[in-house]
mmCIF file of C-alpha atoms in Angstrom:
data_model
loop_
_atom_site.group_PDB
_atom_site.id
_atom_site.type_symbol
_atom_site.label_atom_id
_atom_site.label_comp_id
_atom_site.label_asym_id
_atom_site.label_seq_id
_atom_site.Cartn_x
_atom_site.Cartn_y
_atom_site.Cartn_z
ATOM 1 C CA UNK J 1 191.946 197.787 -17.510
ATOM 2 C CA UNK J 2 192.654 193.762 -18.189
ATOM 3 C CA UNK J 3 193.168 193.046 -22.177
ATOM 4 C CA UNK J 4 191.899 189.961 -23.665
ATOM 5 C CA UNK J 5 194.353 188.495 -26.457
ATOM 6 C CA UNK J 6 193.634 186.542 -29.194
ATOM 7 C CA UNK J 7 196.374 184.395 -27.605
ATOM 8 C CA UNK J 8 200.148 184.968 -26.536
ATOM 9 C CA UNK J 9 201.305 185.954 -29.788
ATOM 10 C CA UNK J 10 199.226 189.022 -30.354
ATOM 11 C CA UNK J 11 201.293 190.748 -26.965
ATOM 12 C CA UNK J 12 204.711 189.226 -28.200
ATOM 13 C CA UNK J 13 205.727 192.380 -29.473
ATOM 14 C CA UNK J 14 205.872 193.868 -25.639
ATOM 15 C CA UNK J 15 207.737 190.576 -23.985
ATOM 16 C CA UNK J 16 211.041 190.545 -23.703
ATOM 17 C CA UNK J 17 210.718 187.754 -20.735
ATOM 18 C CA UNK J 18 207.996 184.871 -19.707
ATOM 19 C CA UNK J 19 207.750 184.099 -16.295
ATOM 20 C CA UNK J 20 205.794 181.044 -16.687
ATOM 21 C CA UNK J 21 203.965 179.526 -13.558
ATOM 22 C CA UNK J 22 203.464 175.539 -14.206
ATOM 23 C CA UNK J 23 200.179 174.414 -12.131
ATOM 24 C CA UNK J 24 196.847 175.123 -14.046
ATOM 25 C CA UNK J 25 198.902 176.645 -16.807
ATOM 26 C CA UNK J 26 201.350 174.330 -18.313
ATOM 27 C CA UNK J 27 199.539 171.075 -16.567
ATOM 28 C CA UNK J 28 197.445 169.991 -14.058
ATOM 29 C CA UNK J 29 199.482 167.778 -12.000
ATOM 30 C CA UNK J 30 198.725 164.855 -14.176
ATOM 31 C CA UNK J 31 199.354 166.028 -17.954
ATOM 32 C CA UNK J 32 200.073 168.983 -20.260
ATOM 33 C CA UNK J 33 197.999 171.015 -21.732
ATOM 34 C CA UNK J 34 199.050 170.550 -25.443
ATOM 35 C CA UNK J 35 197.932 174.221 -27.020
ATOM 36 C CA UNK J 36 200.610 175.280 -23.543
ATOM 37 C CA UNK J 37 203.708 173.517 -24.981
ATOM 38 C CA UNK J 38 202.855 175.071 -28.345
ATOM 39 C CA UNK J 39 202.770 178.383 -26.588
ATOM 40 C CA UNK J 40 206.767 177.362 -24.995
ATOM 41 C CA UNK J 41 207.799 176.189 -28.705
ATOM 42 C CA UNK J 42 206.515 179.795 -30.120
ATOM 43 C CA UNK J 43 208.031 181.701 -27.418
ATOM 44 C CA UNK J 44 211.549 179.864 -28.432
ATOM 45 C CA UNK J 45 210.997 180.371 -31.971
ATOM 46 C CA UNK J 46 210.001 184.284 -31.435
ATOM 47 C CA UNK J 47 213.143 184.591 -29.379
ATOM 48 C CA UNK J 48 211.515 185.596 -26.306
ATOM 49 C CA UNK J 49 212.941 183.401 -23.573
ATOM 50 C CA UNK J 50 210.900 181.558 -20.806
ATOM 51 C CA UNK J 51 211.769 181.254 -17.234
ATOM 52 C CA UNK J 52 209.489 178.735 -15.151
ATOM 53 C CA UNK J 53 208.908 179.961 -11.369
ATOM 54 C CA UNK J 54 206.596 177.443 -9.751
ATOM 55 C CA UNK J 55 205.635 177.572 -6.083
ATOM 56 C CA UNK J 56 206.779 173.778 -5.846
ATOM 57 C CA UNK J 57 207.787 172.793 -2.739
ATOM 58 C CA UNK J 58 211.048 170.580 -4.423
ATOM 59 C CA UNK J 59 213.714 171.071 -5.665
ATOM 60 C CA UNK J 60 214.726 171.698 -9.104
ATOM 61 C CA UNK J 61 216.711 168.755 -10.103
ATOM 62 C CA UNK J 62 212.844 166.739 -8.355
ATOM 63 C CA UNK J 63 210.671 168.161 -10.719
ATOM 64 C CA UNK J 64 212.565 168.419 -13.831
ATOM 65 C CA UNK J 65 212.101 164.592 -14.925
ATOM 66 C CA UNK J 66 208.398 165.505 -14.306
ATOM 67 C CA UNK J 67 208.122 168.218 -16.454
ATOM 68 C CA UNK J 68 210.127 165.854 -19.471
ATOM 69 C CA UNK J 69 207.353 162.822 -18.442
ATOM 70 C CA UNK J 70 204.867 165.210 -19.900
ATOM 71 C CA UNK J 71 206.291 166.810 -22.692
ATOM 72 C CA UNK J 72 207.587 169.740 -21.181
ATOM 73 C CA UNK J 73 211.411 169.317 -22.526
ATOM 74 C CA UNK J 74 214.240 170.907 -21.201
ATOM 75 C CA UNK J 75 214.933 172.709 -24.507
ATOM 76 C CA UNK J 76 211.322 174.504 -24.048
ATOM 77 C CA UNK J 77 212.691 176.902 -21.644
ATOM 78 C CA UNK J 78 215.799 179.118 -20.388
ATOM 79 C CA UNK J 79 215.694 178.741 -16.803
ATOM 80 C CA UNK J 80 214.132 177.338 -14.042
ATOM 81 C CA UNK J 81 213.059 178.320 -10.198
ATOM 82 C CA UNK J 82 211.111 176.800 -7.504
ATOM 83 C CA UNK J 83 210.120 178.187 -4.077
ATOM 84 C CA UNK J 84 211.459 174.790 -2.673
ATOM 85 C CA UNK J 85 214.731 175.544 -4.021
ATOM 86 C CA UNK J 86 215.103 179.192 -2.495
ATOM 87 C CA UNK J 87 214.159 177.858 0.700
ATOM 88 C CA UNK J 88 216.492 174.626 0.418
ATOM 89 C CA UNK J 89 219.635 177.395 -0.743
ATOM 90 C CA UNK J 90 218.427 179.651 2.745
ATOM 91 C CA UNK J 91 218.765 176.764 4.976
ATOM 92 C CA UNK J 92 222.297 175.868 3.218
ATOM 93 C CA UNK J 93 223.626 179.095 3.355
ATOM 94 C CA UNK J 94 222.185 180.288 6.292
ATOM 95 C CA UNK J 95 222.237 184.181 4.052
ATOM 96 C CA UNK J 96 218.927 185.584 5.008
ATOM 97 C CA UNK J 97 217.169 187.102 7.846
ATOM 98 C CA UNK J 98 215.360 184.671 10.192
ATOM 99 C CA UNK J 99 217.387 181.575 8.668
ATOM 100 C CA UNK J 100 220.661 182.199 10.554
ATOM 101 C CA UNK J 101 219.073 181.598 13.494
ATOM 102 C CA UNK J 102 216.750 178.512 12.428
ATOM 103 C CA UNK J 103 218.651 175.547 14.593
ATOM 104 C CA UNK J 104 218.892 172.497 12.977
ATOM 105 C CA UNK J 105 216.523 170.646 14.206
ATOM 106 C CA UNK J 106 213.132 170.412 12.250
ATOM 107 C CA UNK J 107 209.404 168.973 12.460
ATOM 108 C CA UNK J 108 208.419 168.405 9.070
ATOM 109 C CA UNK J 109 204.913 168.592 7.350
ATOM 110 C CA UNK J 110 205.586 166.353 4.162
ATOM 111 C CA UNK J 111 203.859 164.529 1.602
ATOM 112 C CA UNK J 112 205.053 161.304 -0.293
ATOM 113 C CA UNK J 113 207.293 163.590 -3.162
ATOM 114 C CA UNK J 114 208.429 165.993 -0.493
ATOM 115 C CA UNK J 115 210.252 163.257 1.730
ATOM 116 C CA UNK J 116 213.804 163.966 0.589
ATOM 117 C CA UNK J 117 213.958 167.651 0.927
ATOM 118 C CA UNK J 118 216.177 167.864 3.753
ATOM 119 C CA UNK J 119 219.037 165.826 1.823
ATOM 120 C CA UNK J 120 222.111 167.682 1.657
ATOM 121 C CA UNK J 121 221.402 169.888 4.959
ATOM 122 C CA UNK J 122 222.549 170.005 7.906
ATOM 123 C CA UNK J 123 219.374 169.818 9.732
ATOM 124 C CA UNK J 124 218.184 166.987 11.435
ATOM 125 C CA UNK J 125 214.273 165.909 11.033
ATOM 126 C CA UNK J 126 212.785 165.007 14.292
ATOM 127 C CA UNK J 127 209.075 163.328 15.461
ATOM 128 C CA UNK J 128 208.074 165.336 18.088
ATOM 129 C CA UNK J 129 207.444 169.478 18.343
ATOM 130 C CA UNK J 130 209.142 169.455 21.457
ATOM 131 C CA UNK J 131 212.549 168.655 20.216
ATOM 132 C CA UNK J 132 212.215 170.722 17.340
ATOM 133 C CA UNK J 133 214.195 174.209 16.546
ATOM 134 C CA UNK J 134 211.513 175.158 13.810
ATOM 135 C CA UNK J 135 208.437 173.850 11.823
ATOM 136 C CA UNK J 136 209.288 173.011 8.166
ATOM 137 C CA UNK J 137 205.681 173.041 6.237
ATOM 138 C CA UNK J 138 206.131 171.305 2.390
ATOM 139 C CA UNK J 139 203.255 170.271 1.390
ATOM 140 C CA UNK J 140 200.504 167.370 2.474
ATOM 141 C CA UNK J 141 199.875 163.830 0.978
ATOM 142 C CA UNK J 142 196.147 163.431 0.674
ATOM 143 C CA UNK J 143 193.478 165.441 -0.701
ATOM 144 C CA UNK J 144 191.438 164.808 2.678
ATOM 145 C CA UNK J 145 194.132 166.402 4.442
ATOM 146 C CA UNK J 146 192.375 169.582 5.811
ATOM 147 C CA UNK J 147 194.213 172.829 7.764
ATOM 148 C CA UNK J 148 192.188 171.898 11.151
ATOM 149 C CA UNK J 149 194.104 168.739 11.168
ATOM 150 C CA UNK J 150 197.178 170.546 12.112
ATOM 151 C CA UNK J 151 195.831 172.874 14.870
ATOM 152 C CA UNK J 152 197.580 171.113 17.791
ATOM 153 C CA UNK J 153 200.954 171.093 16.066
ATOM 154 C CA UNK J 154 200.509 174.792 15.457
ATOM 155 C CA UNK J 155 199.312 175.403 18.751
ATOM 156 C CA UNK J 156 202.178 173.523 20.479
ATOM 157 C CA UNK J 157 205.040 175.233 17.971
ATOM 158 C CA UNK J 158 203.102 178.497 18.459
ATOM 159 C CA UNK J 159 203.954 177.908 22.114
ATOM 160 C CA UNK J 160 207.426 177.860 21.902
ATOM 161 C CA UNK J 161 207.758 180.301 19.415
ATOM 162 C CA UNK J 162 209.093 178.244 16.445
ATOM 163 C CA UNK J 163 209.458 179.899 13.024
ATOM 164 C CA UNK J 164 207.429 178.272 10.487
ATOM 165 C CA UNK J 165 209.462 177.891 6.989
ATOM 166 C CA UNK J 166 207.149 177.391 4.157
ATOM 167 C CA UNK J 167 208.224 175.930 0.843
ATOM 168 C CA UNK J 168 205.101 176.767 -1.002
ATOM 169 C CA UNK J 169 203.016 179.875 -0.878
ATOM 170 C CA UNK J 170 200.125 178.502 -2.428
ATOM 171 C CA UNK J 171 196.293 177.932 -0.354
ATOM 172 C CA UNK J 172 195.372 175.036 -3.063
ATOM 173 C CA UNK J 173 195.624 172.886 -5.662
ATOM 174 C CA UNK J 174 193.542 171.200 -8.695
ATOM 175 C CA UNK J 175 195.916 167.455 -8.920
ATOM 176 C CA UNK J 176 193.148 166.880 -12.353
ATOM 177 C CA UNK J 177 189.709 167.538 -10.930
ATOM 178 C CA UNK J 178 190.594 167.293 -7.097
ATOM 179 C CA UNK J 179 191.462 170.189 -4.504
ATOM 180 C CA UNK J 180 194.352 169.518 -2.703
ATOM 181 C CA UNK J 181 195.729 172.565 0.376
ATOM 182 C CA UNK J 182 199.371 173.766 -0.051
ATOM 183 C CA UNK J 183 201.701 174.448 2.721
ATOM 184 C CA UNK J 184 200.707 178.446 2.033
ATOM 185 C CA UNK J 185 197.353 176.983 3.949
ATOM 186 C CA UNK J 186 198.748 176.371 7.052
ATOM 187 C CA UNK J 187 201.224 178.856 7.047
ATOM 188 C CA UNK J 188 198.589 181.568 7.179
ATOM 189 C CA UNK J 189 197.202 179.547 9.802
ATOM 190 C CA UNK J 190 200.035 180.084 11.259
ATOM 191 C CA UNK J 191 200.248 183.948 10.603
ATOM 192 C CA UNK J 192 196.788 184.320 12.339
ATOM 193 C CA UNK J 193 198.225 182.947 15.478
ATOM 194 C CA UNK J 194 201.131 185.910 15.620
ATOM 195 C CA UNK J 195 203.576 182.882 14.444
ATOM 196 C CA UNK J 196 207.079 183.697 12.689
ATOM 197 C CA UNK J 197 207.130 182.694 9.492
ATOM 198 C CA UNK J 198 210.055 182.568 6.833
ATOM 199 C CA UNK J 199 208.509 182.205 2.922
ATOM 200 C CA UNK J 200 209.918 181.906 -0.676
ATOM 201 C CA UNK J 201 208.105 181.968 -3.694
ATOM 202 C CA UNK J 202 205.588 184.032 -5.376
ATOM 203 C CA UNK J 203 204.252 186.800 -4.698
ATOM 204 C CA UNK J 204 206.841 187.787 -2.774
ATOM 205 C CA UNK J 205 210.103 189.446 -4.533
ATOM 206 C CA UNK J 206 212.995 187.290 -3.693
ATOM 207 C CA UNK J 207 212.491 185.013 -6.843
ATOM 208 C CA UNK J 208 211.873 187.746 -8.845
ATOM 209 C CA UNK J 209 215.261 188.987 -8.300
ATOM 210 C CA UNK J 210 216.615 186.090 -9.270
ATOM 211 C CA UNK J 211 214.949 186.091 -12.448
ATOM 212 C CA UNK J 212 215.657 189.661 -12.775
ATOM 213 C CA UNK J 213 219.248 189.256 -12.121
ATOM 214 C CA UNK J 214 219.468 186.313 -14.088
ATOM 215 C CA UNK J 215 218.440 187.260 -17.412
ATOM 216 C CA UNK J 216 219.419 191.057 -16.935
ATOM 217 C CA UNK J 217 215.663 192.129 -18.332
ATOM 218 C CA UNK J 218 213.737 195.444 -17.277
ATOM 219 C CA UNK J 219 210.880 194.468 -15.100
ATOM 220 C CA UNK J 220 208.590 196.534 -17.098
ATOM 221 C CA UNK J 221 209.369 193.759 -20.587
ATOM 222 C CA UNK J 222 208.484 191.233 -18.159
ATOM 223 C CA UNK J 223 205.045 189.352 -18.318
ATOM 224 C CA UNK J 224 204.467 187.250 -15.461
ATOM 225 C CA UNK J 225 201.971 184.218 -16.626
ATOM 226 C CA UNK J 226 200.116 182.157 -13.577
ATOM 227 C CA UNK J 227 196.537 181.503 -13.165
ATOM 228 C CA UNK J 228 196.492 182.809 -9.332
ATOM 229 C CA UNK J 229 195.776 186.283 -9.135
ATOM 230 C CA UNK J 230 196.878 186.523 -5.033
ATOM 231 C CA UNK J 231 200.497 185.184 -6.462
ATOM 232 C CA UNK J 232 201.055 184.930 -9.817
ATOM 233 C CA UNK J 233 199.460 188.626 -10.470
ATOM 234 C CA UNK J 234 199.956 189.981 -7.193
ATOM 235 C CA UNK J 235 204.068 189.441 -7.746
ATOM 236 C CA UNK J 236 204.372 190.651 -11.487
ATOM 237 C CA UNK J 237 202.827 193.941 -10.176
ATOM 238 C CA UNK J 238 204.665 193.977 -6.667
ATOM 239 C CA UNK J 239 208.112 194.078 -8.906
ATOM 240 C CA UNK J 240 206.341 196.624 -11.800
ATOM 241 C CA UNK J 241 206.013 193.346 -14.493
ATOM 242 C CA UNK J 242 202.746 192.980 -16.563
ATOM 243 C CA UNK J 243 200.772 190.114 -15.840
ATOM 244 C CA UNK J 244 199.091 187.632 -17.544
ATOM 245 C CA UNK J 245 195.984 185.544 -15.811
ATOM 246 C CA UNK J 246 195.278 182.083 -17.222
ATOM 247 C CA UNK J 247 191.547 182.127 -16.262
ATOM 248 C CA UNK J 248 191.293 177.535 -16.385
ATOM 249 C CA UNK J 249 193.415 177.140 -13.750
ATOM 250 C CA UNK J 250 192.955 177.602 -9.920
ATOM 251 C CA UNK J 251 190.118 180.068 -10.546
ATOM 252 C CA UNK J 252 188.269 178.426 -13.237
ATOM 253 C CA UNK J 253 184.913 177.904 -11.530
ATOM 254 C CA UNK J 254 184.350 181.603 -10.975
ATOM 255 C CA UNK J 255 185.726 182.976 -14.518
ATOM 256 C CA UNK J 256 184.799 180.206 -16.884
ATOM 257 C CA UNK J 257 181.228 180.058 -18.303
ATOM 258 C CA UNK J 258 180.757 177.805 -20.502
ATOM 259 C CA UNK J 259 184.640 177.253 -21.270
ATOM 260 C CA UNK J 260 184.613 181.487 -21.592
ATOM 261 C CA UNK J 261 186.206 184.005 -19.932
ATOM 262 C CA UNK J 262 183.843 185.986 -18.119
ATOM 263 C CA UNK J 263 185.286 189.438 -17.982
ATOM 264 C CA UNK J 264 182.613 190.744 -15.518
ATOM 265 C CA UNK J 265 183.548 187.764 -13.354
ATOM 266 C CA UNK J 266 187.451 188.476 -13.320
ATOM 267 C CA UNK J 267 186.807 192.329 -13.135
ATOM 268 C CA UNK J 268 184.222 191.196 -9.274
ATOM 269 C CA UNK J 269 187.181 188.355 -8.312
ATOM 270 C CA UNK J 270 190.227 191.180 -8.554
ATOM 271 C CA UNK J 271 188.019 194.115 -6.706
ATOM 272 C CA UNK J 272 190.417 195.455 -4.011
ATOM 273 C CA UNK J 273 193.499 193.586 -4.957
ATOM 274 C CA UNK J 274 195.424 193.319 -8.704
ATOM 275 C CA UNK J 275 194.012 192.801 -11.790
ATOM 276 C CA UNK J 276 195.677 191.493 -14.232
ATOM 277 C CA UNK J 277 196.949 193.696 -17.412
ATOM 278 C CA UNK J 278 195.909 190.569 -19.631
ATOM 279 C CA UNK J 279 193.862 187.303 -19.127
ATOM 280 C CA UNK J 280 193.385 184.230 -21.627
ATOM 281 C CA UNK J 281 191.185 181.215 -20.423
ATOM 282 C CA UNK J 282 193.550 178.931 -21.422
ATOM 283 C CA UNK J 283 197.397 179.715 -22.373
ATOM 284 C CA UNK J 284 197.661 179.614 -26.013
ATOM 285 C CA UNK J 285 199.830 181.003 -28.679
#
């Protein structure tokens, strides 16, 4: 059964770790939420350190001057992960199934931020599917970019069996008020053709390892906080963490009435997937 909190600090007593997801819970792509940062300064004061894991398809060193623009210091937090940065480190080290094998020739799907991804590899971008060894899928540049407008590229890399390597799990996005699709969008469009694909990110386990590993904390003192339940809730539980939904963020429209969590709502959205053990509308100390 999901608990509802007076806020973060009433559960602090079972956390020994944050995962903190950024998008719709720390900020929405424009600014912070300001009761959030208080949340990251009361974590540091209880002792109870924060690691940020965003599906962001950059990496690390990209979004950190970001996250300072904001208000979201350095000092706020213990460590820091991006699904663009696990897939960047695979296609260095060449250490994983599927990536070995890659080529080094890609097709990239980019927007404006994601342009410099590839520096530092040795992979060569090129402008034509025919030439390439393997779709690379970052993210898109315009909110009227739709999935349908990549079914030909899919079609023709689905033809000549490329992999797919996605940076960033995610369907969508709220940049402020406006829906924007994620790489995760096409690479399930992908999936439905019987395409390869190679992922990082949450849900799935690799970056929780890292954490894990990391900070040398029993899953089970781990609270994973993200306001997605298909990632942010579906990876706490799919490594045994707790999880804690931030109801605002990419589900806001069907769990918010009136600026309220609707419990019935959240209990109808999570029927036949994972509910979370704890939901706020907002994150808040």
């Amino acid at each position: 059964m999901t608990q509802f909190p007076t806020g973060l600090g009433a559960i602090a007593g079972e956390i020994d770790l944050v995962v903190m997801d950024l998008w719709g819970c720390m900020h929405d792509g424009i600014r912070a939420y300001p009761a959030a940062v208080e949340a990251l300064r009361q974590l540091k004061a209880h002792n109870i350190p924060v690691a940020l894991v965003s599906n962001a398809p950059r990496r690390i060193e990209t979004v950190r001057p970001r996250l300072r623009e904001m208000g979201i210091g350095d000092e706020l937090y213990a460590g820091f992960y991006t699904s663009g940065e696990e897939v960047w480190n695979h296609i260095a080290r060449r250490d994983a199934p599927g990536y070995a094998e890659l080529g080094k020739k890609a097709y990239a799907v980019a927007g404006g931020l994601d342009q410099t991804f590839t520096e530092g590899l040795d992979v060569m971008l090129v402008d034509d599917i025919a030439a390439a060894d393997f779709l690379l899928v970052l993210g898109v540049g315009s909110p009227e970019t739709k999935v349908e407008h990549f079914s030909e590229l899919l079609k023709a890399a689905r033809a000549r069996n490329l992999p797919l390597v996605c940076a960033n799990p995610d369907l969508i996005v709220h940049r402020g008020n406006v829906a924007e699709i994620c790489a995760g969008a096409i690479a399930e469009a992908y999936l439905e053709m019987d395409g390869s694909i190679l992922i990082e990110g949450k849900p799935h386990a690799g970056i929780y390892r890292r954490v894990l590993a990391d900070f040398k904390v029993p899953a089970k003192r781990l609270v994973g906080i993200g306001d997605a339940l298909r990632t942010d809730v579906a990876g706490a539980a799919g490594i045994g963490a707790k999880s804690l939904l931030i109801a605002g963020g990419i589900h806001h429209a069907a769990l918010l009435k009136d600026g309220k969590l609707d419990p019935a709502a959240l209990k109808k959205l999570a029927t036949g997937g994972h509910a979370p053990d704890y939901a706020l509308p907002y994150l808040a100390w």
